């Protein structure tokens, strides 16, 4: 095949994956330097030349649909809601907090209290006026532990703008709290942090010592002259949640989050399911462009034509904009959580699917060959 994943190109050229990744970074393909990144024919040819090969490209077989390059300057693009993920140690109250936020927002919504689990929900920002530049709503993702997140992370796709680190006021910093702190320190992408000191309703709550412990971990809290906000909340009683939403809105406003609405659609599948009467359904987080009823879409090897879209409260929508998570039906096959969603013409998508399937078969065959070789080697040893 003339278009391949990074891992497969390494195998075809018989070079170590690490060696190829290093070379990719050196020639400026940093964000593409992932084992499962699908290389365009141009990049594959360029890299093959780097290793002394003389590649011939079959344009027809190499055809695919690629994510649009993000614009350098988004200053004239429309604002978008922030994407927020809640993280923290087990039992510190992530699920409770999400449930309370979700039910409060659904009660205000139009679907009449039916909370459906689609991997995301949207909370309106109460204080926004017509001329405000802050976001009108906040999109919460509630799938951080799910397959979608590891798949997106492996691809270097950072969908989260703000992480809410939940720390129980009666328990303090625990191993998974530390993991999140380490992740934030490692992260070179621009993710903001908001600390939610939770379970503030408990008599044993000691928020001040939690704050001191966070400072000791290098989290520069506003209370101590830093720039990271900490909000006292109770996911159980709902106390402090309006302040949390307000704080997230302020952080988002400072970030001035924008996305292009014209041009190609780019999104990620958060969850996918086969539902009675609807067939294959996927929650798609739109990152760029605007998805419409009737759009032809592709995700992995799943083609689709958007038949129906609903927002997290179950209300049908005609147009899905960046920052929105919507449930899309009209897929011919079930897309995978974590996969990219792109749009295109019906014929381009058909061609891309055929090529992706072919590459998938070639890759599976290559894996089989390797497994057989490995088995033979072990027999010999
Ligand atoms: P998760 O593991 O982080 O998702 O934590 P859960 O949301 O499942 O909560 C763990 C336990 O803490 C449950 O028994 C909750 O009822 C309790 N809990 C969560 N939030 C609060 C809170 O704000 N106050 C009190 N008192 N208990 C809470
Ligand atoms: Mg939980």
CSV table of C-alpha atoms and ligand atoms in Angstrom, one decimal:
chain,number,residue,atom,x,y,z
A,1,UNK,CA,0.0,0.0,0.0
A,2,UNK,CA,1.3,3.5,-0.8
A,3,UNK,CA,-0.4,5.2,2.2
A,4,UNK,CA,0.4,3.7,5.6
A,5,UNK,CA,0.4,4.3,9.4
A,6,UNK,CA,3.7,5.3,10.9
A,7,UNK,CA,4.2,1.9,12.5
A,8,UNK,CA,3.5,0.1,9.2
A,9,UNK,CA,5.9,2.4,7.2
A,10,UNK,CA,8.6,1.4,9.8
A,11,UNK,CA,7.9,-2.3,9.2
A,12,UNK,CA,7.8,-1.9,5.4
A,13,UNK,CA,11.2,-0.1,5.4
A,14,UNK,CA,12.5,-2.5,8.0
A,15,UNK,CA,13.6,0.3,10.4
A,16,UNK,CA,12.8,0.5,14.1
A,17,UNK,CA,9.7,2.5,14.9
A,18,UNK,CA,11.6,4.6,17.4
A,19,UNK,CA,14.1,5.5,14.7
A,20,UNK,CA,11.4,6.6,12.3
A,21,UNK,CA,9.7,8.6,15.0
A,22,UNK,CA,13.0,10.4,15.8
A,23,UNK,CA,13.5,11.1,12.1
A,24,UNK,CA,9.9,12.4,11.8
A,25,UNK,CA,10.5,14.9,14.6
A,26,UNK,CA,13.7,16.0,13.1
A,27,UNK,CA,12.1,16.8,9.8
A,28,UNK,CA,9.3,18.8,11.5
A,29,UNK,CA,6.6,16.1,11.6
A,30,UNK,CA,6.3,16.3,15.4
A,31,UNK,CA,2.5,16.1,15.7
A,32,UNK,CA,2.4,13.3,13.2
A,33,UNK,CA,5.1,11.3,15.1
A,34,UNK,CA,2.7,8.7,16.5
A,35,UNK,CA,2.6,5.0,15.8
A,36,UNK,CA,-0.9,4.9,14.4
A,37,UNK,CA,-0.9,8.2,12.6
A,38,UNK,CA,-2.0,7.7,9.0
A,39,UNK,CA,0.6,9.3,6.8
A,40,UNK,CA,-0.4,11.1,3.7
A,41,UNK,CA,1.2,9.8,0.5
A,42,UNK,CA,3.4,12.9,0.4
A,43,UNK,CA,4.7,12.4,4.0
A,44,UNK,CA,5.2,8.6,3.4
A,45,UNK,CA,7.2,9.3,0.3
A,46,UNK,CA,9.3,12.0,2.0
A,47,UNK,CA,10.1,9.7,4.9
A,48,UNK,CA,10.9,6.8,2.5
A,49,UNK,CA,13.4,9.1,0.7
A,50,UNK,CA,14.9,10.0,4.1
A,51,UNK,CA,15.7,6.4,4.6
A,52,UNK,CA,17.2,6.0,1.1
A,53,UNK,CA,14.2,4.5,-0.7
A,54,UNK,CA,12.8,5.7,-4.1
A,55,UNK,CA,9.1,5.6,-3.6
A,56,UNK,CA,6.4,5.5,-6.3
A,57,UNK,CA,3.0,6.9,-5.3
A,58,UNK,CA,-0.2,5.5,-6.6
A,59,UNK,CA,-2.5,8.5,-6.3
A,60,UNK,CA,-5.8,6.6,-6.5
A,61,UNK,CA,-4.8,4.0,-3.8
A,62,UNK,CA,-3.2,6.8,-1.7
A,63,UNK,CA,-6.3,8.9,-1.6
A,64,UNK,CA,-7.8,9.7,1.8
A,65,UNK,CA,-9.6,12.4,3.7
A,66,UNK,CA,-7.4,14.2,6.3
A,67,UNK,CA,-8.2,16.5,9.2
A,68,UNK,CA,-7.9,20.1,8.3
A,69,UNK,CA,-4.8,22.0,9.4
A,70,UNK,CA,-5.8,24.3,12.3
A,71,UNK,CA,-5.6,28.0,11.3
A,72,UNK,CA,-2.7,29.9,12.8
A,73,UNK,CA,-4.8,32.9,13.5
A,74,UNK,CA,-8.3,32.3,14.9
A,75,UNK,CA,-8.9,35.9,16.1
A,76,UNK,CA,-11.7,36.5,13.6
A,77,UNK,CA,-13.3,33.0,14.1
A,78,UNK,CA,-16.4,32.7,16.3
A,79,UNK,CA,-16.1,31.8,20.0
A,80,UNK,CA,-16.7,28.2,21.1
A,81,UNK,CA,-17.6,26.7,24.4
A,82,UNK,CA,-14.8,25.4,26.5
A,83,UNK,CA,-14.3,21.6,26.8
A,84,UNK,CA,-13.9,20.6,30.4
A,85,UNK,CA,-12.8,17.3,31.9
A,86,UNK,CA,-13.1,16.4,35.6
A,87,UNK,CA,-10.3,14.4,37.1
A,88,UNK,CA,-9.1,13.3,40.5
A,89,UNK,CA,-8.6,10.5,42.9
A,90,UNK,CA,-11.1,7.7,43.2
A,91,UNK,CA,-14.0,8.4,45.6
A,92,UNK,CA,-13.2,12.1,45.7
A,93,UNK,CA,-16.6,12.7,44.1
A,94,UNK,CA,-16.1,13.1,40.3
A,95,UNK,CA,-19.2,11.1,39.4
A,96,UNK,CA,-21.4,12.8,42.0
A,97,UNK,CA,-20.1,16.2,40.8
A,98,UNK,CA,-20.8,15.4,37.2
A,99,UNK,CA,-24.3,14.0,38.0
A,100,UNK,CA,-25.3,17.1,40.0
A,101,UNK,CA,-24.0,19.4,37.2
A,102,UNK,CA,-25.7,17.3,34.6
A,103,UNK,CA,-29.1,17.1,36.3
A,104,UNK,CA,-29.1,20.8,37.1
A,105,UNK,CA,-28.5,21.6,33.5
A,106,UNK,CA,-31.0,19.1,32.1
A,107,UNK,CA,-33.7,20.4,34.5
A,108,UNK,CA,-33.2,23.8,32.9
A,109,UNK,CA,-33.1,22.3,29.4
A,110,UNK,CA,-36.1,21.4,27.3
A,111,UNK,CA,-36.0,17.6,27.3
A,112,UNK,CA,-37.7,17.5,30.7
A,113,UNK,CA,-35.3,15.8,33.0
A,114,UNK,CA,-34.4,12.8,30.9
A,115,UNK,CA,-30.7,12.4,31.6
A,116,UNK,CA,-29.1,10.3,28.9
A,117,UNK,CA,-25.5,9.1,29.1
A,118,UNK,CA,-23.8,10.2,25.9
A,119,UNK,CA,-20.3,11.0,27.2
A,120,UNK,CA,-20.8,14.7,27.4
A,121,UNK,CA,-23.3,17.3,28.5
A,122,UNK,CA,-23.6,21.1,28.3
A,123,UNK,CA,-24.1,23.6,31.1
A,124,UNK,CA,-25.4,27.0,30.3
A,125,UNK,CA,-23.5,30.0,31.8
A,126,UNK,CA,-26.1,31.9,33.7
A,127,UNK,CA,-24.4,35.3,33.9
A,128,UNK,CA,-23.7,35.9,30.3
A,129,UNK,CA,-25.2,39.0,28.7
A,130,UNK,CA,-25.7,39.6,25.0
A,131,UNK,CA,-22.5,41.7,24.6
A,132,UNK,CA,-20.4,39.5,26.8
A,133,UNK,CA,-17.3,37.8,25.2
A,134,UNK,CA,-17.4,34.8,27.6
A,135,UNK,CA,-18.9,31.5,26.6
A,136,UNK,CA,-22.6,30.9,26.7
A,137,UNK,CA,-22.2,27.3,27.8
A,138,UNK,CA,-19.6,24.8,29.0
A,139,UNK,CA,-19.2,21.3,27.5
A,140,UNK,CA,-18.3,18.7,30.1
A,141,UNK,CA,-16.9,15.4,29.0
A,142,UNK,CA,-17.7,12.5,31.4
A,143,UNK,CA,-15.7,9.8,29.7
A,144,UNK,CA,-12.1,10.4,30.9
A,145,UNK,CA,-11.6,6.8,31.9
A,146,UNK,CA,-13.1,5.5,28.7
A,147,UNK,CA,-11.5,4.0,25.6
A,148,UNK,CA,-12.1,7.2,23.7
A,149,UNK,CA,-9.7,9.1,25.9
A,150,UNK,CA,-6.8,6.7,25.7
A,151,UNK,CA,-7.3,6.5,21.9
A,152,UNK,CA,-7.3,10.2,21.5
A,153,UNK,CA,-4.3,10.7,23.9
A,154,UNK,CA,-2.3,8.0,21.9
A,155,UNK,CA,-2.9,10.2,18.9
A,156,UNK,CA,-1.8,13.3,20.7
A,157,UNK,CA,-5.3,14.7,20.2
A,158,UNK,CA,-5.9,17.0,23.1
A,159,UNK,CA,-9.6,17.8,23.3
A,160,UNK,CA,-9.7,19.2,26.8
A,161,UNK,CA,-9.3,23.0,27.4
A,162,UNK,CA,-9.7,22.9,31.2
A,163,UNK,CA,-9.2,20.2,33.7
A,164,UNK,CA,-11.1,20.4,37.0
A,165,UNK,CA,-9.0,18.6,39.6
A,166,UNK,CA,-11.4,17.3,42.3
A,167,UNK,CA,-9.8,16.9,45.7
A,168,UNK,CA,-11.8,15.8,48.6
A,169,UNK,CA,-11.5,18.3,51.5
A,170,UNK,CA,-11.4,15.5,54.0
A,171,UNK,CA,-8.8,13.4,52.2
A,172,UNK,CA,-6.3,15.6,50.5
A,173,UNK,CA,-3.7,14.7,47.9
A,174,UNK,CA,-3.8,11.1,47.0
A,175,UNK,CA,-2.0,9.0,44.3
A,176,UNK,CA,-4.4,9.8,41.5
A,177,UNK,CA,-4.4,13.5,42.5
A,178,UNK,CA,-0.7,13.4,42.0
A,179,UNK,CA,-1.0,11.7,38.6
A,180,UNK,CA,-3.2,14.5,37.4
A,181,UNK,CA,-0.7,17.1,38.7
A,182,UNK,CA,2.1,15.3,37.0
A,183,UNK,CA,0.1,15.2,33.8
A,184,UNK,CA,-0.5,18.9,34.0
A,185,UNK,CA,3.2,19.6,34.5
A,186,UNK,CA,4.2,17.3,31.6
A,187,UNK,CA,1.5,18.7,29.3
A,188,UNK,CA,2.9,21.1,26.7
A,189,UNK,CA,-0.5,21.7,25.3
A,190,UNK,CA,-2.4,24.6,26.7
A,191,UNK,CA,-4.7,23.0,29.3
A,192,UNK,CA,-5.8,25.2,32.2
A,193,UNK,CA,-6.4,24.0,35.7
A,194,UNK,CA,-9.2,24.7,38.1
A,195,UNK,CA,-9.2,23.0,41.5
A,196,UNK,CA,-12.5,21.9,43.0
A,197,UNK,CA,-12.1,21.3,46.7
A,198,UNK,CA,-15.0,18.9,47.2
A,199,UNK,CA,-17.1,17.5,50.1
A,200,UNK,CA,-17.0,20.8,51.7
A,201,UNK,CA,-20.2,19.9,53.5
A,202,UNK,CA,-18.4,17.3,55.6
A,203,UNK,CA,-17.6,18.3,59.2
A,204,UNK,CA,-14.1,16.8,58.7
A,205,UNK,CA,-13.5,19.0,55.7
A,206,UNK,CA,-10.2,20.9,55.9
A,207,UNK,CA,-9.9,22.9,52.7
A,208,UNK,CA,-7.0,25.0,54.0
A,209,UNK,CA,-4.7,22.1,54.5
A,210,UNK,CA,-5.6,20.8,51.1
A,211,UNK,CA,-4.6,24.1,49.6
A,212,UNK,CA,-1.3,24.1,51.4
A,213,UNK,CA,-0.6,20.6,50.2
A,214,UNK,CA,-1.4,21.6,46.6
A,215,UNK,CA,1.0,24.6,46.9
A,216,UNK,CA,3.6,22.2,48.2
A,217,UNK,CA,3.0,20.2,45.0
A,218,UNK,CA,3.7,23.3,42.9
A,219,UNK,CA,0.1,24.2,42.2
A,220,UNK,CA,0.2,28.0,42.4
A,221,UNK,CA,-3.2,28.8,43.8
A,222,UNK,CA,-4.8,32.3,43.6
A,223,UNK,CA,-5.2,32.4,47.4
A,224,UNK,CA,-1.4,32.4,47.6
A,225,UNK,CA,-0.7,34.8,44.8
A,226,UNK,CA,-0.7,32.3,42.0
A,227,UNK,CA,-3.1,32.1,39.0
A,228,UNK,CA,-4.9,28.8,39.6
A,229,UNK,CA,-8.4,29.2,41.0
A,230,UNK,CA,-9.7,26.9,43.7
A,231,UNK,CA,-13.4,26.6,44.4
A,232,UNK,CA,-15.1,25.1,47.4
A,233,UNK,CA,-17.8,22.7,46.4
A,234,UNK,CA,-20.1,19.9,47.4
A,235,UNK,CA,-21.1,17.7,44.6
A,236,UNK,CA,-23.6,16.1,47.0
A,237,UNK,CA,-25.5,19.3,48.1
A,238,UNK,CA,-24.7,21.4,45.0
A,239,UNK,CA,-23.0,24.1,47.1
A,240,UNK,CA,-20.4,26.1,45.1
A,241,UNK,CA,-21.4,24.6,41.7
A,242,UNK,CA,-22.6,28.0,40.3
A,243,UNK,CA,-19.2,29.4,41.4
A,244,UNK,CA,-17.4,26.6,39.7
A,245,UNK,CA,-19.3,27.2,36.5
A,246,UNK,CA,-18.6,30.9,36.8
A,247,UNK,CA,-14.9,30.2,37.4
A,248,UNK,CA,-14.7,27.9,34.3
A,249,UNK,CA,-16.4,30.6,32.3
A,250,UNK,CA,-13.9,33.2,33.4
A,251,UNK,CA,-11.0,31.0,32.6
A,252,UNK,CA,-12.5,30.3,29.2
A,253,UNK,CA,-13.0,34.0,28.5
A,254,UNK,CA,-9.4,34.7,29.2
A,255,UNK,CA,-8.3,31.9,26.9
A,256,UNK,CA,-10.6,33.4,24.2
A,257,UNK,CA,-11.4,30.0,22.7
A,258,UNK,CA,-12.4,30.2,19.1
A,259,UNK,CA,-12.8,27.7,16.2
A,260,UNK,CA,-13.4,28.0,12.5
A,261,UNK,CA,-17.0,27.2,11.6
A,262,UNK,CA,-16.5,27.4,7.8
A,263,UNK,CA,-14.7,24.7,6.0
A,264,UNK,CA,-14.3,21.0,6.7
A,265,UNK,CA,-15.7,19.3,9.7
A,266,UNK,CA,-13.3,17.8,12.2
A,267,UNK,CA,-14.4,16.0,15.4
A,268,UNK,CA,-13.9,13.0,17.6
A,269,UNK,CA,-16.2,10.1,18.5
A,270,UNK,CA,-16.7,10.1,22.3
A,271,UNK,CA,-19.1,7.1,22.5
A,272,UNK,CA,-20.8,4.8,20.0
A,273,UNK,CA,-23.7,2.4,20.4
A,274,UNK,CA,-26.2,0.5,18.3
A,275,UNK,CA,-29.7,1.7,19.4
A,276,UNK,CA,-33.1,0.2,18.7
A,277,UNK,CA,-34.8,2.2,15.9
A,278,UNK,CA,-31.8,4.4,15.3
A,279,UNK,CA,-29.1,1.9,14.3
A,280,UNK,CA,-25.5,3.0,14.8
A,281,UNK,CA,-25.3,6.1,16.9
A,282,UNK,CA,-22.2,8.1,17.9
A,283,UNK,CA,-21.6,11.1,20.2
A,284,UNK,CA,-19.3,13.4,18.3
A,285,UNK,CA,-17.4,16.2,19.8
A,286,UNK,CA,-17.1,18.9,17.0
A,287,UNK,CA,-13.8,20.6,17.0
A,288,UNK,CA,-13.9,22.5,13.7
A,289,UNK,CA,-16.4,23.2,11.0
A,290,UNK,CA,-20.2,22.8,11.2
A,291,UNK,CA,-21.9,19.5,10.8
A,292,UNK,CA,-25.4,19.5,9.2
A,293,UNK,CA,-28.2,17.1,8.5
A,294,UNK,CA,-27.4,15.3,5.3
A,295,UNK,CA,-23.6,15.8,5.6
A,296,UNK,CA,-21.6,12.9,4.3
A,297,UNK,CA,-19.1,11.8,7.1
A,298,UNK,CA,-16.4,9.3,7.7
A,299,UNK,CA,-14.9,8.0,10.9
A,300,UNK,CA,-12.2,5.2,10.7
A,301,UNK,CA,-13.8,2.8,8.3
A,302,UNK,CA,-17.4,3.8,9.0
A,303,UNK,CA,-19.2,6.0,6.5
A,304,UNK,CA,-22.3,7.8,7.2
A,305,UNK,CA,-24.8,10.4,6.1
A,306,UNK,CA,-26.1,12.5,9.0
A,307,UNK,CA,-29.8,11.6,9.5
A,308,UNK,CA,-30.5,13.1,12.9
A,309,UNK,CA,-28.6,15.0,15.5
A,310,UNK,CA,-29.5,15.6,19.1
A,311,UNK,CA,-27.9,17.7,21.8
A,312,UNK,CA,-27.0,16.3,25.2
A,313,UNK,CA,-30.5,17.1,26.5
A,314,UNK,CA,-32.0,15.1,23.7
A,315,UNK,CA,-33.2,18.0,21.6
A,316,UNK,CA,-32.9,17.7,17.9
A,317,UNK,CA,-30.4,20.1,16.2
A,318,UNK,CA,-30.0,21.0,12.6
A,319,UNK,CA,-26.4,22.3,12.8
A,320,UNK,CA,-23.6,21.3,15.2
A,321,UNK,CA,-20.9,23.8,15.9
A,322,UNK,CA,-17.4,23.5,17.4
A,323,UNK,CA,-17.3,22.8,21.1
A,324,UNK,CA,-20.7,21.0,20.9
A,325,UNK,CA,-21.1,17.3,21.6
A,326,UNK,CA,-24.0,15.8,19.6
A,327,UNK,CA,-25.4,12.4,19.1
A,328,UNK,CA,-25.3,11.6,15.4
A,329,UNK,CA,-27.3,8.8,13.7
A,330,UNK,CA,-27.0,7.8,10.0
A,331,UNK,CA,-23.8,5.7,10.2
A,332,UNK,CA,-23.6,2.7,7.9
A,333,UNK,CA,-21.4,0.9,10.4
A,334,UNK,CA,-20.5,1.6,14.0
A,335,UNK,CA,-17.6,4.1,14.4
A,336,UNK,CA,-15.1,3.6,17.2
A,337,UNK,CA,-14.7,5.8,20.3
A,338,UNK,CA,-11.7,8.0,19.9
A,339,UNK,CA,-11.7,8.0,16.1
A,340,UNK,CA,-11.7,11.2,14.1
A,341,UNK,CA,-14.8,12.4,12.3
A,342,UNK,CA,-14.5,14.2,9.0
A,343,UNK,CA,-16.8,15.2,6.2
A,344,UNK,CA,-16.5,15.2,2.5
A,345,UNK,CA,-18.3,14.4,-0.8
A,346,UNK,CA,-20.0,11.1,-1.0
A,347,UNK,CA,-17.6,9.8,-3.7
A,348,UNK,CA,-14.5,11.0,-1.8
A,349,UNK,CA,-15.7,9.2,1.3
A,350,UNK,CA,-16.4,6.0,-0.6
A,351,UNK,CA,-12.9,6.1,-2.1
A,352,UNK,CA,-11.3,6.9,1.3
A,353,UNK,CA,-13.2,4.0,3.0
A,354,UNK,CA,-12.1,1.5,0.3
A,355,UNK,CA,-8.5,2.6,0.8
A,356,UNK,CA,-8.7,2.5,4.6
A,357,UNK,CA,-10.2,-1.0,4.5
A,358,UNK,CA,-7.5,-2.1,2.1
A,359,UNK,CA,-4.8,-0.6,4.4
A,360,UNK,CA,-6.5,-2.3,7.4
A,361,UNK,CA,-6.3,-5.7,5.6
A,362,UNK,CA,-2.7,-5.1,4.6
A,363,UNK,CA,-1.8,-4.2,8.2
A,364,UNK,CA,-3.6,-7.2,9.6
A,365,UNK,CA,-1.8,-9.4,7.1
A,366,UNK,CA,1.5,-7.9,8.1
A,367,UNK,CA,0.7,-8.5,11.8
A,368,UNK,CA,-0.2,-12.1,10.9
A,369,UNK,CA,3.1,-12.6,9.1
A,370,UNK,CA,4.9,-11.1,12.1
A,371,UNK,CA,3.1,-13.4,14.5
A,372,UNK,CA,3.9,-16.4,12.4
A,373,UNK,CA,7.6,-15.4,12.3
A,374,UNK,CA,7.6,-14.8,16.0
A,375,UNK,CA,6.1,-18.2,16.6
A,376,UNK,CA,8.6,-19.9,14.3
A,377,UNK,CA,11.5,-18.1,16.1
A,378,UNK,CA,10.2,-19.3,19.5
A,379,UNK,CA,10.0,-22.9,18.1
A,380,UNK,CA,13.6,-22.6,17.0
A,381,UNK,CA,14.8,-21.2,20.3
B,1,LIG,P1,-15.6,9.2,42.2
B,1,LIG,O1,-14.9,7.9,42.4
B,1,LIG,O2,-14.6,10.3,42.2
B,1,LIG,O3,-16.4,9.2,41.0
B,1,LIG,O4,-16.5,9.5,43.5
B,1,LIG,P2,-18.0,9.4,43.7
B,1,LIG,O5,-18.8,10.5,43.0
B,1,LIG,O6,-18.5,8.0,43.3
B,1,LIG,O7,-18.2,9.6,45.2
B,1,LIG,C1,-17.6,8.7,46.2
B,1,LIG,C2,-18.3,8.8,47.5
B,1,LIG,O8,-18.2,10.1,48.0
B,1,LIG,C3,-19.8,8.5,47.3
B,1,LIG,O9,-20.2,7.8,48.5
B,1,LIG,C4,-20.4,9.9,47.3
B,1,LIG,O10,-21.8,9.9,47.8
B,1,LIG,C5,-19.5,10.7,48.2
B,1,LIG,N1,-19.5,12.1,47.9
B,1,LIG,C6,-19.2,12.6,46.7
B,1,LIG,N2,-19.3,14.0,46.7
B,1,LIG,C7,-19.6,14.3,48.0
B,1,LIG,C8,-19.8,15.5,48.7
B,1,LIG,O11,-19.7,16.6,48.1
B,1,LIG,N3,-20.0,15.5,50.0
B,1,LIG,C9,-20.1,14.3,50.7
B,1,LIG,N4,-20.4,14.3,52.0
B,1,LIG,N5,-20.0,13.1,50.0
B,1,LIG,C10,-19.7,13.1,48.7
B,2,LIG,MG1,-16.7,7.8,39.5
